[in-house]
XYZ file of C-alpha atoms in Angstrom:
367
model
C 30.305 85.069 10.443
C 28.898 81.869 11.932
C 25.153 81.278 12.191
C 24.198 81.581 15.840
C 20.390 81.496 15.715
C 17.550 81.320 13.175
C 14.091 82.710 13.895
C 10.878 81.948 12.006
C 8.208 84.463 13.010
C 4.663 84.113 11.603
C 2.831 87.340 10.815
C -0.390 88.292 9.041
C -1.272 91.503 7.194
C -4.630 91.879 5.379
C -4.873 92.797 1.723
C -6.928 95.823 0.756
C -8.679 93.577 -1.741
C -8.314 89.848 -2.425
C -6.236 88.704 -5.373
C -8.115 86.020 -7.320
C -6.665 83.636 -9.912
C -7.300 80.166 -11.354
C -5.565 78.174 -8.594
C -6.873 80.116 -5.608
C -7.246 83.502 -3.961
C -5.421 85.435 -1.239
C -7.074 87.662 1.374
C -4.315 87.880 3.996
C -0.521 87.843 3.707
C 0.111 85.084 6.241
C 3.876 85.047 5.739
C 6.891 84.127 7.864
C 9.699 86.541 8.723
C 13.012 84.670 8.809
C 15.945 86.164 10.721
C 19.441 84.669 10.610
C 21.623 85.823 13.518
C 25.416 85.510 13.486
C 27.936 85.316 16.320
C 29.069 88.824 15.300
C 25.657 90.263 16.199
C 24.539 90.707 12.567
C 20.932 89.869 11.631
C 19.839 89.043 8.088
C 16.155 89.030 7.133
C 13.869 87.571 4.459
C 10.248 86.455 4.216
C 8.611 83.183 3.225
C 5.195 83.488 1.516
C 3.527 80.052 1.820
C 1.351 79.034 -1.118
C -0.417 75.766 -0.163
C -2.360 75.579 -3.448
C 0.888 75.577 -5.441
C 3.699 74.134 -3.295
C 1.886 72.614 -0.307
C 3.476 74.863 2.318
C 1.523 76.672 5.036
C 2.574 79.304 7.526
C 2.670 76.658 10.279
C 4.693 74.215 8.164
C 7.288 76.876 7.270
C 7.791 77.738 10.943
C 7.959 74.068 11.921
C 10.459 72.969 9.277
C 12.786 75.885 10.031
C 12.574 75.520 13.805
C 12.703 71.732 13.970
C 14.809 70.668 10.974
C 16.773 73.472 9.321
C 17.954 75.580 12.258
C 19.556 72.679 14.214
C 21.453 71.597 11.068
C 22.717 75.090 10.164
C 23.855 76.443 13.536
C 27.621 76.932 13.588
C 28.006 77.134 9.803
C 29.739 80.133 8.286
C 27.629 82.394 6.068
C 30.038 81.408 3.291
C 29.219 77.697 3.595
C 26.167 77.998 1.363
C 26.686 74.645 -0.373
C 26.803 72.853 2.961
C 23.715 74.709 4.146
C 21.768 73.722 1.037
C 22.977 70.128 1.191
C 21.637 69.864 4.739
C 18.315 71.565 3.954
C 17.876 69.402 0.844
C 17.810 66.284 3.003
C 14.221 67.400 3.555
C 12.201 67.280 0.335
C 9.941 70.132 -0.766
C 9.529 73.234 1.407
C 10.819 75.658 -1.254
C 9.685 78.925 0.380
C 11.201 77.958 3.727
C 14.546 77.034 2.133
C 14.539 80.178 -0.004
C 13.927 82.465 2.971
C 16.776 80.918 4.973
C 19.058 81.289 1.950
C 18.161 84.952 1.349
C 18.386 85.881 5.020
C 21.871 84.350 5.067
C 22.872 86.398 2.010
C 21.444 89.503 3.685
C 23.510 88.787 6.796
C 26.609 88.311 4.623
C 26.060 91.641 2.877
C 25.586 93.409 6.195
C 28.736 91.781 7.571
C 30.797 92.891 4.559
C 29.023 96.281 4.323
C 28.084 95.474 0.727
C 24.808 95.344 -1.165
C 23.552 91.839 -1.898
C 22.714 93.041 -5.406
C 26.368 93.999 -5.871
C 27.538 90.675 -4.471
C 25.287 88.820 -6.905
C 26.421 90.727 -9.985
C 25.689 94.453 -9.703
C 24.523 94.932 -13.298
C 22.090 97.813 -12.644
C 20.351 99.512 -9.723
C 16.706 99.247 -10.841
C 14.103 97.300 -12.767
C 11.012 98.136 -14.746
C 7.880 96.886 -12.978
C 5.055 94.653 -14.197
C 1.739 94.710 -12.309
C -0.497 91.673 -11.852
C -4.238 92.101 -12.561
C -6.418 89.421 -10.924
C -9.943 88.168 -11.624
C -12.673 90.799 -11.417
C -15.346 92.254 -13.688
C -13.809 93.819 -16.804
C -14.495 97.396 -15.678
C -12.750 96.788 -12.329
C -9.713 95.219 -13.998
C -9.434 98.177 -16.358
C -9.840 100.674 -13.519
C -7.090 98.984 -11.511
C -4.676 98.965 -14.448
C -5.388 102.622 -15.200
C -4.892 103.586 -11.554
C -1.562 101.758 -11.335
C -0.422 103.266 -14.628
C -1.394 106.816 -13.641
C -0.076 106.580 -10.051
C 3.119 104.571 -10.474
C 3.922 104.878 -14.174
C 3.664 101.116 -14.727
C 3.094 100.165 -18.357
C 3.476 96.369 -18.222
C 0.590 94.195 -16.993
C 0.303 90.493 -16.287
C -3.341 89.461 -16.630
C -4.631 86.433 -14.728
C -6.595 84.057 -16.964
C -7.791 80.448 -16.756
C -11.533 80.882 -16.206
C -14.297 79.022 -17.975
C -15.737 79.806 -20.418
C -12.570 81.177 -21.992
C -14.573 84.116 -23.342
C -14.467 85.655 -19.845
C -10.711 86.134 -20.045
C -10.642 86.913 -23.757
C -13.086 89.716 -23.041
C -11.078 91.002 -20.080
C -7.842 91.118 -22.081
C -9.616 92.838 -24.962
C -11.074 95.438 -22.581
C -7.616 96.100 -21.124
C -6.020 96.479 -24.538
C -8.755 98.842 -25.742
C -8.532 100.983 -22.592
C -4.742 101.065 -22.222
C -3.797 101.380 -25.879
C -1.111 99.762 -28.023
C 1.920 101.088 -26.129
C 1.226 99.099 -22.927
C 2.611 95.544 -22.671
C 0.119 92.789 -21.808
C 0.791 89.125 -21.066
C -1.268 86.341 -19.506
C -0.900 83.777 -16.702
C -3.323 80.855 -16.499
C -2.170 79.250 -13.227
C -2.860 75.861 -14.846
C -6.568 76.655 -15.252
C -7.185 75.512 -18.845
C -6.723 72.370 -20.880
C -4.269 72.628 -23.790
C -7.135 72.848 -26.295
C -8.843 75.620 -24.311
C -5.547 77.493 -24.075
C -5.001 77.202 -27.825
C -8.519 78.536 -28.502
C -7.995 81.432 -26.118
C -4.641 82.413 -27.607
C -6.156 82.222 -31.055
C -9.023 84.485 -30.017
C -6.510 86.979 -28.596
C -4.087 86.858 -31.516
C -4.767 90.505 -32.366
C -4.029 91.789 -28.821
C -0.210 91.665 -29.143
C 0.324 89.514 -26.045
C 4.027 89.192 -25.262
C 4.012 86.069 -23.038
C 1.749 83.224 -21.931
C 2.473 81.531 -18.618
C 1.308 78.164 -17.237
C -1.946 78.036 -19.182
C -2.358 74.302 -18.452
C -1.038 71.837 -15.835
C 2.516 70.502 -15.896
C 1.186 66.931 -16.021
C -0.332 67.632 -19.454
C 3.039 66.682 -20.915
C 2.098 66.112 -24.540
C -0.569 68.801 -24.463
C 1.866 71.470 -23.273
C 4.381 70.475 -25.938
C 1.620 70.648 -28.577
C 0.403 74.031 -27.291
C 3.855 75.575 -27.656
C 3.883 74.597 -31.327
C 0.490 76.230 -31.904
C 1.415 79.784 -30.955
C 4.035 82.421 -31.640
C 3.581 83.824 -28.114
C 6.544 82.744 -25.928
C 5.519 80.144 -23.340
C 6.721 80.708 -19.764
C 7.186 77.852 -17.291
C 6.632 78.974 -13.702
C 5.419 76.564 -11.010
C 6.198 73.642 -13.361
C 9.923 74.561 -13.308
C 11.016 75.196 -9.720
C 14.306 73.263 -9.767
C 17.203 73.126 -12.228
C 16.110 69.626 -13.248
C 12.549 70.725 -13.949
C 13.847 73.719 -15.922
C 15.864 71.359 -18.129
C 12.854 69.101 -18.633
C 10.460 71.906 -19.588
C 12.860 73.557 -22.023
C 14.233 70.440 -23.700
C 10.768 68.847 -23.916
C 9.559 71.909 -25.801
C 6.873 72.573 -23.189
C 8.207 76.096 -22.558
C 10.471 78.642 -24.188
C 11.066 80.911 -21.150
C 11.421 80.483 -17.387
C 9.981 82.506 -14.508
C 12.446 82.896 -11.635
C 11.005 83.591 -8.189
C 13.427 84.273 -5.377
C 10.612 83.438 -2.932
C 10.896 79.771 -3.935
C 14.546 79.410 -5.036
C 16.272 82.076 -2.941
C 19.345 83.807 -4.321
C 21.582 80.748 -4.635
C 19.340 78.410 -6.653
C 17.831 81.326 -8.608
C 21.324 82.200 -9.798
C 21.906 78.597 -10.862
C 18.664 78.582 -12.845
C 19.487 81.955 -14.405
C 22.897 80.778 -15.601
C 21.362 77.510 -16.780
C 18.856 79.439 -18.907
C 21.625 81.621 -20.301
C 23.520 78.503 -21.335
C 20.447 77.071 -23.041
C 19.542 80.352 -24.721
C 16.235 80.748 -22.869
C 14.942 84.098 -21.643
C 13.830 84.651 -18.044
C 11.352 86.863 -16.231
C 11.415 87.761 -12.523
C 8.146 86.467 -11.099
C 6.244 87.173 -7.899
C 4.819 84.819 -5.286
C 2.463 87.550 -4.027
C 5.418 88.839 -2.006
C 5.307 91.602 0.561
C 7.839 94.415 0.567
C 10.553 92.257 2.148
C 10.264 89.682 -0.621
C 9.985 92.367 -3.278
C 13.220 93.981 -2.054
C 14.883 90.583 -2.496
C 13.405 90.113 -5.978
C 14.589 93.473 -7.300
C 18.020 92.986 -5.732
C 18.403 89.705 -7.629
C 16.796 90.819 -10.882
C 18.822 94.031 -11.140
C 22.048 92.175 -10.363
C 22.059 90.258 -13.647
C 21.950 91.402 -17.252
C 19.495 88.795 -18.535
C 17.008 89.112 -15.650
C 16.987 92.919 -15.799
C 15.959 93.084 -19.472
C 12.268 92.469 -18.871
C 9.946 94.140 -16.382
C 9.866 92.225 -13.095
C 6.674 91.369 -11.236
C 7.383 93.661 -8.307
C 4.134 95.394 -7.366
C 1.918 92.932 -5.481
C 2.757 94.644 -2.203
C 0.681 97.626 -3.377
C -2.435 95.613 -2.517
C -1.361 95.044 1.111
C -2.809 97.272 3.835
C 0.596 97.613 5.552
C 4.050 96.028 5.731
C 6.913 95.511 8.185
C 9.524 97.919 6.800
C 10.639 101.121 8.486
C 10.764 102.789 5.058
C 8.273 101.505 2.452
C 9.328 100.671 -1.091
C 8.235 103.134 -3.760
C 7.532 102.506 -7.445
C 7.981 105.641 -9.524
C 8.052 106.148 -13.268
C 7.313 102.447 -13.701
C 10.573 101.439 -11.971
C 11.663 100.073 -8.608
C 15.157 100.997 -7.429
C 17.297 98.569 -5.436
C 17.351 99.754 -1.852
C 20.810 101.234 -1.074
C 22.872 100.056 1.863
C 24.350 96.752 3.005
C 22.489 93.498 2.470
C 19.117 94.068 0.856
C 19.028 97.554 2.383
C 15.818 97.088 4.372
C 15.048 97.380 8.082
C 12.189 95.819 10.051
C 9.988 98.115 12.135
C 9.823 96.448 15.581
C 6.475 98.038 16.445
C 4.861 96.782 13.251
C 6.302 93.310 13.785
C 4.950 93.265 17.346
C 1.528 94.266 16.039
C 1.261 91.740 13.200
C 3.135 88.700 14.527
C 1.000 85.663 15.360
C 3.161 83.776 17.844
C 2.524 85.944 20.886
């Protein structure tokens, strides 16, 4: 069970259509496949989705930090020495997606070694999650058509709507069009990706007060300390901290400062180990959580549902588990399927997924 080798393999898969939001847009999934090999011949896998406009990582930086800094420090460690592994990786600041992928690939290798599901190892609360679908910037009619297609094809009835444009009436109109088209029984919530000022966000939420929004996420930047605290007092819609709360310390700050009332957990940036710490921290503070998405492919989505379904509090809400539907392909031998608005944890040891070697050979960028 000792780590023998770690690979960081860059690959790129186009999206069928770009996903646009306040902090950027994505046309290609330029991710990194991370494989942790053990001396027993077991291989654990995960993916790192770099998001330079949010965390500063790029595909090249993820490969470099794993190859040059993390791998040399982790070789020879047991898969059970997770604290030591994190202590060594944390000597290097930042690089959340790279650290998370190494962590999850190690958990996957552990599950495969023990012939147990990672979801069971983490908690085993349930075997599935309801799914929330993200709707990005587009003309109102296109946003409505996408939501209706996803609802009719996959049974999804929870939608996260990207907002943060100026003038705010653009997004107020889009959310109103979605509510009118989808009806009162579909859940809608909004994510601003830090696009508005606190006063703009307050105006927008006020204008949408009749739309029964269930959550509002990162409507203004984390550095707007007093403004975010003020905004939370102006609305009855729960406020979700996402990219402003990526470490246990930041989670404490956001919640105790009154800048947020809920936390988004993304395994793509905190892996399984730190995500579990944040989850238990939120439980202790009485704060709800939602399983977020870093525009993950199917590998990352399999990790997200494994974690979310493993715990009672993270399985209550619909998880953001459908971004892979916009990708033109993926690396798995057997694609994930969303049916009846739910995604089931893949059965089998580890995260239950297998990489198709032909697809990897086709999409990898290092050869």
